[in-house]
XYZ file of C-alpha atoms in Angstrom:
556
model
C 11.101 -94.083 6.289
C 9.941 -91.005 8.023
C 9.502 -87.709 7.054
C 13.168 -86.395 8.126
C 14.923 -89.513 6.599
C 13.151 -88.146 3.307
C 14.151 -84.580 4.091
C 16.409 -83.128 0.995
C 19.017 -80.189 1.062
C 19.826 -77.923 -2.112
C 22.674 -75.706 -1.472
C 26.004 -73.676 -3.383
C 29.395 -73.906 -2.426
C 30.049 -71.330 -5.748
C 28.422 -69.863 -8.688
C 25.865 -67.699 -6.564
C 26.442 -64.011 -6.451
C 29.576 -63.991 -8.802
C 30.376 -65.482 -12.270
C 32.783 -68.676 -11.795
C 33.605 -71.031 -9.316
C 30.040 -73.266 -9.790
C 29.325 -75.925 -7.296
C 25.911 -76.918 -6.254
C 25.100 -79.701 -4.073
C 22.042 -82.168 -3.377
C 21.706 -83.706 0.076
C 19.562 -87.003 0.925
C 19.676 -88.114 4.809
C 22.009 -90.310 3.177
C 23.653 -89.310 -0.083
C 24.987 -86.686 -1.402
C 25.873 -85.544 -5.231
C 28.104 -82.528 -6.540
C 27.631 -80.755 -9.137
C 30.462 -79.242 -11.255
C 33.415 -77.500 -9.797
C 34.483 -75.013 -11.309
C 37.206 -71.814 -10.913
C 37.168 -68.326 -11.157
C 39.982 -65.772 -12.169
C 40.868 -63.186 -9.406
C 40.587 -59.775 -9.536
C 43.292 -57.250 -9.365
C 43.054 -56.720 -5.844
C 44.301 -60.528 -5.499
C 47.382 -60.018 -5.970
C 49.681 -63.057 -6.797
C 46.542 -65.319 -6.884
C 46.466 -67.649 -9.672
C 42.925 -69.235 -9.074
C 39.267 -68.817 -6.685
C 38.029 -72.462 -5.505
C 35.288 -73.484 -3.327
C 35.951 -73.890 0.348
C 35.063 -77.805 0.185
C 35.319 -78.411 4.451
C 31.683 -78.999 4.620
C 31.801 -82.105 2.337
C 35.103 -83.227 3.593
C 33.368 -83.531 6.660
C 30.608 -85.483 5.084
C 32.389 -87.684 2.850
C 31.320 -90.984 3.521
C 27.925 -89.852 2.274
C 29.020 -88.815 -1.143
C 28.082 -90.592 -4.308
C 29.505 -89.056 -6.817
C 30.596 -85.726 -9.103
C 28.155 -85.297 -12.156
C 29.828 -82.122 -14.704
C 27.338 -80.274 -16.669
C 29.769 -78.871 -19.649
C 33.708 -78.366 -20.350
C 33.867 -74.466 -19.568
C 36.433 -73.226 -16.822
C 33.961 -72.061 -14.148
C 32.636 -76.045 -14.345
C 35.691 -77.706 -14.352
C 38.687 -75.643 -13.361
C 38.658 -76.445 -9.877
C 38.600 -80.545 -10.367
C 42.030 -81.279 -9.910
C 42.352 -78.812 -6.421
C 38.917 -81.078 -5.342
C 40.445 -84.470 -5.958
C 43.837 -83.547 -4.275
C 41.053 -82.966 -0.774
C 38.437 -85.585 -1.931
C 38.794 -88.369 -4.253
C 35.295 -89.548 -5.697
C 33.906 -90.789 -9.085
C 32.973 -87.990 -11.913
C 30.404 -88.461 -14.658
C 30.289 -86.354 -17.373
C 29.887 -86.033 -21.090
C 32.886 -87.548 -23.817
C 34.059 -83.821 -24.621
C 33.851 -82.670 -21.342
C 36.140 -86.295 -19.814
C 38.598 -85.000 -22.568
C 39.075 -81.762 -21.317
C 39.452 -83.132 -17.435
C 41.954 -85.805 -18.466
C 43.872 -83.195 -19.577
C 43.858 -81.129 -16.605
C 44.523 -84.577 -14.694
C 47.076 -85.696 -16.499
C 48.676 -82.139 -15.832
C 48.447 -82.576 -11.768
C 49.128 -86.499 -12.058
C 45.477 -87.533 -10.767
C 44.895 -89.393 -13.849
C 45.456 -92.981 -12.676
C 43.949 -92.686 -9.427
C 40.399 -90.950 -10.593
C 37.721 -93.047 -11.428
C 35.944 -91.372 -14.824
C 32.613 -92.529 -16.531
C 31.556 -91.785 -19.613
C 27.498 -90.158 -20.062
C 25.130 -89.127 -22.344
C 21.425 -87.510 -22.226
C 20.112 -90.583 -22.630
C 22.419 -92.506 -19.001
C 20.174 -93.315 -16.080
C 22.253 -93.385 -12.523
C 20.935 -95.007 -9.109
C 23.246 -92.369 -6.625
C 22.020 -94.024 -3.077
C 18.336 -93.104 -3.133
C 18.663 -90.498 -5.854
C 17.784 -91.477 -9.530
C 19.994 -89.299 -12.107
C 18.677 -88.519 -16.029
C 19.782 -86.335 -18.514
C 18.728 -84.080 -21.132
C 20.540 -82.274 -23.348
C 21.048 -78.612 -23.792
C 22.584 -76.156 -26.494
C 25.212 -74.133 -25.070
C 28.959 -72.225 -26.342
C 30.450 -75.779 -25.795
C 29.137 -79.427 -27.300
C 28.188 -81.524 -24.843
C 26.052 -79.953 -22.699
C 23.613 -81.680 -19.810
C 20.791 -80.624 -17.827
C 20.122 -82.656 -15.150
C 16.776 -84.341 -13.252
C 17.112 -85.491 -9.944
C 14.439 -88.091 -8.803
C 14.042 -88.385 -5.074
C 11.597 -89.104 -3.176
C 10.369 -85.713 -2.187
C 9.907 -85.017 -6.184
C 12.064 -83.966 -9.096
C 14.601 -81.477 -8.430
C 15.973 -80.182 -12.219
C 19.528 -78.328 -12.537
C 19.364 -76.601 -16.164
C 23.203 -76.470 -16.227
C 24.269 -73.378 -19.095
C 21.908 -73.054 -21.454
C 20.312 -71.414 -24.511
C 17.505 -72.660 -27.283
C 19.191 -72.832 -30.723
C 17.098 -73.840 -33.122
C 19.629 -74.132 -36.042
C 22.722 -75.488 -33.926
C 25.650 -76.135 -35.504
C 26.603 -79.557 -34.849
C 22.745 -80.304 -35.533
C 22.603 -81.755 -31.949
C 19.405 -79.428 -30.649
C 18.257 -79.631 -26.913
C 16.125 -82.024 -25.424
C 13.104 -79.921 -25.642
C 10.608 -82.825 -25.369
C 12.171 -84.301 -22.093
C 11.957 -81.159 -20.916
C 8.419 -80.765 -21.576
C 7.489 -84.435 -20.289
C 9.986 -83.308 -17.032
C 7.386 -80.837 -16.906
C 4.472 -82.551 -16.735
C 5.740 -85.143 -14.484
C 5.938 -82.114 -11.890
C 8.987 -80.197 -11.077
C 9.238 -79.509 -7.191
C 12.541 -76.826 -7.827
C 14.241 -75.768 -10.677
C 17.688 -74.493 -10.287
C 18.293 -72.146 -13.431
C 21.460 -70.269 -14.097
C 21.227 -66.281 -14.784
C 23.926 -64.571 -16.712
C 21.656 -63.336 -19.239
C 18.800 -62.622 -16.835
C 19.145 -58.935 -17.671
C 19.226 -59.200 -21.395
C 15.077 -58.692 -23.123
C 14.556 -61.272 -26.007
C 16.649 -64.322 -27.332
C 20.252 -65.382 -27.683
C 20.751 -65.581 -32.202
C 21.878 -68.917 -32.837
C 25.796 -69.482 -33.526
C 25.282 -70.523 -36.648
C 25.150 -66.797 -37.622
C 28.821 -66.681 -36.701
C 29.908 -68.233 -39.222
C 28.574 -66.490 -42.160
C 29.974 -63.473 -40.607
C 33.582 -65.045 -40.478
C 33.803 -66.301 -43.715
C 33.035 -62.598 -45.337
C 35.642 -61.324 -43.310
C 37.832 -63.960 -44.648
C 37.228 -63.033 -48.214
C 37.431 -59.578 -47.386
C 40.856 -59.651 -46.048
C 44.064 -59.302 -48.540
C 46.533 -60.542 -46.661
C 47.075 -62.868 -42.848
C 44.320 -63.297 -40.968
C 44.619 -63.296 -36.885
C 41.153 -64.298 -35.134
C 40.523 -64.904 -31.456
C 38.090 -66.474 -29.669
C 37.333 -69.032 -26.681
C 39.683 -72.170 -27.154
C 36.473 -74.119 -25.606
C 34.259 -72.419 -28.529
C 34.459 -75.598 -30.664
C 31.674 -74.530 -32.462
C 32.960 -71.077 -33.460
C 35.992 -73.041 -33.999
C 34.978 -75.364 -36.713
C 33.301 -72.633 -38.533
C 36.789 -70.725 -38.356
C 37.900 -74.111 -39.684
C 35.072 -74.008 -42.589
C 35.786 -70.458 -43.547
C 39.319 -70.956 -43.960
C 39.037 -74.365 -46.328
C 36.464 -72.009 -47.837
C 38.617 -69.119 -48.804
C 41.576 -71.568 -49.625
C 43.401 -70.681 -46.548
C 45.737 -73.290 -43.978
C 45.611 -72.995 -40.272
C 47.732 -72.145 -37.738
C 46.783 -72.625 -33.849
C 48.744 -70.484 -31.181
C 48.309 -70.493 -27.577
C 48.593 -73.780 -25.237
C 44.502 -73.688 -24.465
C 43.574 -73.638 -27.627
C 45.932 -76.166 -29.018
C 44.786 -78.180 -26.057
C 41.230 -78.098 -26.924
C 41.538 -78.420 -30.845
C 43.497 -81.794 -30.103
C 40.786 -83.058 -28.013
C 38.222 -82.028 -29.953
C 39.408 -83.308 -32.654
C 40.298 -86.965 -30.588
C 37.160 -87.231 -29.780
C 35.274 -86.288 -32.853
C 33.686 -83.038 -32.009
C 35.649 -81.167 -34.916
C 36.232 -81.965 -38.385
C 39.765 -80.406 -39.744
C 41.371 -81.919 -42.890
C 44.804 -83.617 -42.889
C 47.115 -81.186 -43.972
C 45.085 -77.832 -42.989
C 46.578 -77.525 -40.055
C 50.226 -75.861 -39.739
C 52.766 -75.070 -37.521
C 54.010 -71.458 -36.581
C 57.136 -71.894 -38.100
C 55.553 -72.471 -41.495
C 54.079 -69.481 -41.607
C 56.961 -67.119 -43.071
C 57.413 -68.781 -46.296
C 54.041 -68.729 -47.197
C 51.593 -66.062 -49.379
C 50.084 -64.143 -46.743
C 46.715 -64.729 -48.316
C 46.652 -68.378 -47.575
C 47.331 -68.423 -44.171
C 45.178 -67.772 -41.001
C 46.233 -67.704 -38.033
C 43.603 -68.766 -34.552
C 44.313 -67.555 -31.294
C 43.838 -67.032 -27.394
C 43.999 -63.807 -26.092
C 40.244 -62.549 -26.994
C 40.049 -61.097 -23.191
C 43.429 -59.416 -23.131
C 45.301 -61.704 -21.434
C 48.662 -60.087 -21.471
C 50.588 -64.002 -21.768
C 48.053 -65.216 -24.288
C 49.068 -65.183 -28.009
C 47.226 -62.279 -29.030
C 48.770 -59.799 -26.453
C 52.220 -60.706 -27.387
C 51.662 -60.402 -31.133
C 49.899 -56.942 -30.610
C 52.960 -55.810 -28.745
C 55.598 -57.664 -31.470
C 56.500 -60.450 -28.806
C 56.009 -62.991 -30.440
C 59.255 -64.263 -32.148
C 57.649 -66.506 -35.272
C 55.008 -64.330 -36.795
C 53.598 -60.709 -36.544
C 51.013 -58.486 -37.225
C 51.968 -56.122 -40.678
C 50.676 -53.181 -41.919
C 47.121 -54.689 -43.592
C 46.631 -57.712 -41.830
C 43.166 -58.471 -40.551
C 42.777 -59.165 -36.991
C 39.282 -60.275 -35.929
C 37.975 -60.780 -31.948
C 35.153 -63.559 -32.261
C 34.173 -62.662 -28.689
C 33.189 -60.042 -26.852
C 35.158 -58.872 -23.405
C 34.040 -60.408 -20.467
C 32.892 -57.174 -18.129
C 36.121 -56.162 -15.992
C 38.300 -56.773 -19.326
C 37.796 -54.185 -21.058
C 40.814 -52.144 -20.480
C 43.225 -54.720 -21.338
C 41.009 -55.699 -24.830
C 40.932 -51.960 -25.472
C 45.088 -51.474 -24.794
C 45.651 -54.621 -27.364
C 43.088 -53.048 -30.004
C 45.247 -50.155 -29.852
C 48.620 -51.358 -30.260
C 46.952 -53.761 -33.207
C 45.967 -50.461 -35.349
C 49.742 -49.103 -34.464
C 50.824 -51.925 -36.213
C 48.692 -51.042 -39.378
C 46.449 -53.809 -38.631
C 42.808 -53.726 -39.700
C 40.638 -55.265 -36.755
C 37.754 -55.985 -36.645
C 36.045 -55.796 -33.046
C 33.322 -54.757 -30.526
C 29.696 -55.953 -29.551
C 28.911 -59.435 -30.962
C 25.476 -57.509 -32.362
C 27.546 -55.125 -34.190
C 30.066 -56.908 -35.726
C 28.446 -60.410 -36.421
C 31.409 -61.949 -34.446
C 30.241 -63.136 -31.404
C 26.863 -64.128 -29.707
C 26.446 -65.686 -26.526
C 25.993 -68.934 -25.387
C 23.349 -68.001 -22.534
C 19.937 -68.041 -22.624
C 18.466 -64.366 -22.194
C 14.841 -63.438 -21.090
C 12.648 -65.503 -23.525
C 14.202 -68.327 -23.476
C 14.728 -68.394 -19.399
C 11.042 -67.666 -19.217
C 10.633 -70.566 -22.066
C 12.723 -72.973 -19.705
C 10.663 -71.934 -16.733
C 7.257 -72.183 -18.892
C 8.608 -76.297 -19.732
C 9.557 -77.172 -16.076
C 6.967 -75.559 -14.499
C 8.194 -75.884 -11.293
C 7.063 -75.158 -8.140
C 10.162 -73.573 -6.059
C 12.738 -71.772 -8.053
C 16.385 -71.086 -6.933
C 18.037 -68.708 -9.476
C 21.821 -69.377 -9.857
C 25.028 -69.124 -11.896
C 25.187 -65.080 -11.963
C 25.322 -61.909 -9.790
C 23.046 -60.346 -7.659
C 21.034 -58.848 -9.735
C 21.228 -61.533 -12.650
C 19.536 -63.162 -9.514
C 17.114 -60.651 -8.661
C 15.666 -60.307 -12.535
C 15.510 -64.161 -12.834
C 13.202 -64.468 -10.381
C 11.399 -61.386 -11.570
C 10.843 -63.384 -14.731
C 9.877 -66.212 -12.983
C 6.954 -64.467 -11.367
C 5.826 -63.153 -14.998
C 5.417 -66.781 -15.596
C 3.133 -67.746 -12.717
C 5.844 -69.295 -10.092
C 4.609 -67.421 -6.765
C 7.142 -65.151 -4.911
C 7.409 -66.609 -1.916
C 8.176 -70.080 -4.010
C 11.635 -68.270 -5.176
C 14.761 -68.381 -3.361
C 17.488 -65.693 -4.244
C 20.476 -67.322 -1.965
C 23.691 -66.870 -1.286
C 26.811 -69.634 -1.200
C 25.634 -71.244 1.237
C 22.289 -71.124 2.198
C 20.659 -74.309 2.455
C 17.229 -74.572 0.751
C 15.701 -77.809 2.865
C 12.688 -79.834 1.584
C 10.093 -81.645 3.654
C 7.201 -83.329 2.944
C 7.201 -81.616 -0.825
C 7.751 -77.548 1.346
C 10.716 -75.857 0.858
C 12.519 -73.728 3.524
C 15.248 -71.206 3.833
C 16.432 -70.867 7.477
C 19.831 -72.087 7.829
C 23.624 -72.064 6.158
C 26.904 -74.246 6.366
C 30.134 -72.813 5.663
C 31.145 -71.856 2.331
C 34.066 -69.459 0.819
C 36.924 -68.803 -1.162
C 40.248 -70.948 -1.450
C 42.903 -69.080 -3.238
C 45.583 -70.989 -5.472
C 49.008 -69.522 -5.524
C 51.330 -71.478 -7.828
C 51.951 -74.642 -5.822
C 49.684 -73.423 -2.576
C 46.211 -74.798 -1.816
C 44.545 -72.162 0.301
C 48.254 -71.198 2.261
C 47.619 -67.641 1.364
C 45.300 -65.693 3.661
C 43.881 -62.013 4.198
C 47.105 -61.207 6.453
C 49.150 -61.895 2.879
C 47.134 -60.697 0.801
C 47.310 -57.065 2.798
C 51.229 -57.783 2.972
C 51.206 -57.620 -0.559
C 48.861 -54.971 -1.138
C 50.783 -52.637 1.115
C 54.206 -54.061 -0.721
C 52.502 -53.205 -4.031
C 51.393 -49.457 -3.333
C 53.807 -48.062 -0.906
C 56.890 -50.662 -1.209
C 58.758 -51.605 1.761
C 61.992 -50.226 3.754
C 64.213 -52.835 5.686
C 66.141 -51.376 8.314
C 69.120 -54.040 9.738
C 70.750 -53.102 12.609
C 73.743 -54.969 14.803
C 73.479 -54.486 18.403
C 76.323 -55.643 21.398
C 74.003 -58.379 23.183
C 75.620 -57.473 26.540
C 75.380 -53.723 26.288
C 72.634 -53.252 23.983
C 75.004 -50.788 21.889
C 74.959 -50.501 18.316
C 77.721 -52.316 16.982
C 77.228 -51.676 13.135
C 73.918 -49.992 11.364
C 71.345 -48.947 10.777
C 71.678 -49.632 7.256
C 68.338 -49.030 5.533
C 67.301 -51.102 1.909
C 64.379 -49.241 0.066
C 62.590 -50.972 -2.227
C 59.897 -49.813 -4.219
C 59.460 -46.965 -1.480
C 62.312 -43.576 -2.512
C 65.106 -44.184 -4.933
C 68.633 -44.360 -2.292
C 70.832 -41.497 -4.431
C 67.825 -38.920 -4.654
C 66.519 -39.480 -0.664
C 69.521 -39.194 0.829
C 68.661 -36.841 3.702
C 65.326 -38.863 4.122
C 67.758 -42.125 4.687
C 69.606 -40.335 6.980
C 66.525 -39.175 9.151
C 65.318 -42.592 9.417
C 68.855 -44.045 10.742
C 69.284 -41.349 13.128
C 65.335 -42.126 14.317
C 66.523 -45.764 14.605
C 69.386 -44.634 17.368
C 67.623 -42.434 19.345
C 64.517 -45.250 19.425
C 67.371 -47.626 20.321
C 69.146 -45.560 23.170
C 65.688 -44.908 24.930
C 64.837 -48.891 24.886
C 68.752 -49.570 26.111
C 67.519 -47.047 28.850
C 64.426 -48.967 29.546
C 65.995 -52.544 29.847
C 63.724 -53.842 26.927
C 63.313 -56.823 24.921
C 63.911 -57.370 21.272
C 60.569 -58.031 20.258
C 59.467 -54.233 21.968
C 62.544 -52.696 20.430
C 61.197 -53.538 16.808
C 57.676 -52.366 17.566
C 58.533 -49.322 18.523
C 61.260 -49.127 15.814
C 58.399 -49.368 13.323
C 56.148 -46.908 15.189
C 59.011 -44.314 15.115
C 59.611 -44.551 11.990
C 56.249 -44.861 10.362
C 55.107 -41.845 12.146
C 58.402 -40.190 10.735
C 57.773 -41.705 7.100
C 54.605 -40.427 6.775
C 54.805 -36.913 8.659
C 57.355 -36.408 5.376
C 56.086 -38.367 2.360
C 52.774 -39.299 2.994
C 53.606 -42.664 2.516
C 53.017 -46.039 4.775
C 55.451 -48.260 3.292
C 55.572 -51.763 4.783
C 58.718 -51.343 7.487
C 60.899 -54.626 8.818
C 63.322 -53.741 11.533
C 66.349 -56.768 11.518
C 67.699 -56.700 15.234
C 71.401 -58.810 15.285
C 72.321 -59.449 18.190
C 76.312 -60.570 18.774
């Protein structure tokens, strides 16, 4: 086999210079392995968009080479895009027990479960994916059943850490495989892909176990109902909330679809221990003493339709937050969500609730699931990679992670800070980055995948800012005379009864434009353009606004 046949390529289709939408690809001459398939939530500029997923056109062009998709763990930024991917490319998926349960739930919802090949793996599994032998090691994170991956290729060992931290006292007693990590480093890691989420934070991330004591203390001090909100996928946190409820003699109610779904999957697969009779239906709360009830709900990030937001606005029919109830935020706001979370906290205080919120460092109600600087350096020291590619983070995080790698001995010329689509090619154990493949974002809007582009988003932005004006005019086909109209309809621009004079001016301008056009014998398309231009000019001079203008010409 010659050098070109041994060549290895590594690139990302998502997860670089962003938080979310993770997808990484390892390609040899004849084999492709896909790692993770996450989604990303849109920001406020992407009006009406539900999710953002990867553009996988490169994989579609090389689909005959794809051997498998391996999922490192069950968070949305790693599994949220799977149903949409499978609608374009069907391929076998390998994941751990809990992760498979969460994926199966998604595939059922999309009607894809029967036609998808799903295979369960664990940290002892070995996969032969063409020329790529694949082994695994356990990592600690904020969801159980997480794996790092080692690819044993003809070029050398490539390691993908998955999301991780080093938790020396894990809630489930499942410690990270530090000995396997060290063995990989001893055997020689050619290239390491390591997550960068907390690369800006000094020190080490505290153990999840510390949160349990703070939750239990808050439950003991509460005199009435307890509402507690956290990430549904943080199964360890949910178990500690269950334990606190048991110790304080409270029954537990689950609110929110994702919370009910994750708890159901985790219980079925043995990752949550909830005694029989512990869970109540929400309609049973009214008949119980408030000091005997705890309510675990979604909405810690201020999502407007989540349970906590509806409770804060007194918009949840079966149960309500009353004066002296305790509300606990057992999660820190993700950057960008602070305003929404603050609004909910304000509403809860107005209802008379006692609210425990703020940084996990202050309240003790949250710890991160991601490694801080000392743990990232430990991973680099264990793996001893020749080449390093920081992943899973925005640019400043990747940059900081690169500096950490340099501080523990990785040569600066061997550190690649890449963009989505940038390809790191390896031949003869030497890595270079000189080319890129196509990558990008695909927008999911309802049932539509990729059918909303920049033009539609521009129109939505225009409508949201200055509204629209529809001008309907009926013309005689033979003579071009106005038979009826113009009739002007305003939506989101000005209120009709308060702006009659402006609407009269608009209608007069339309009549004049049609009259000029009649003299020039123009066609309807040109007439619409002329009406649009003249009305845009008029409205901006009168209002300094630019609504969307839709001229409609009916020829009779």
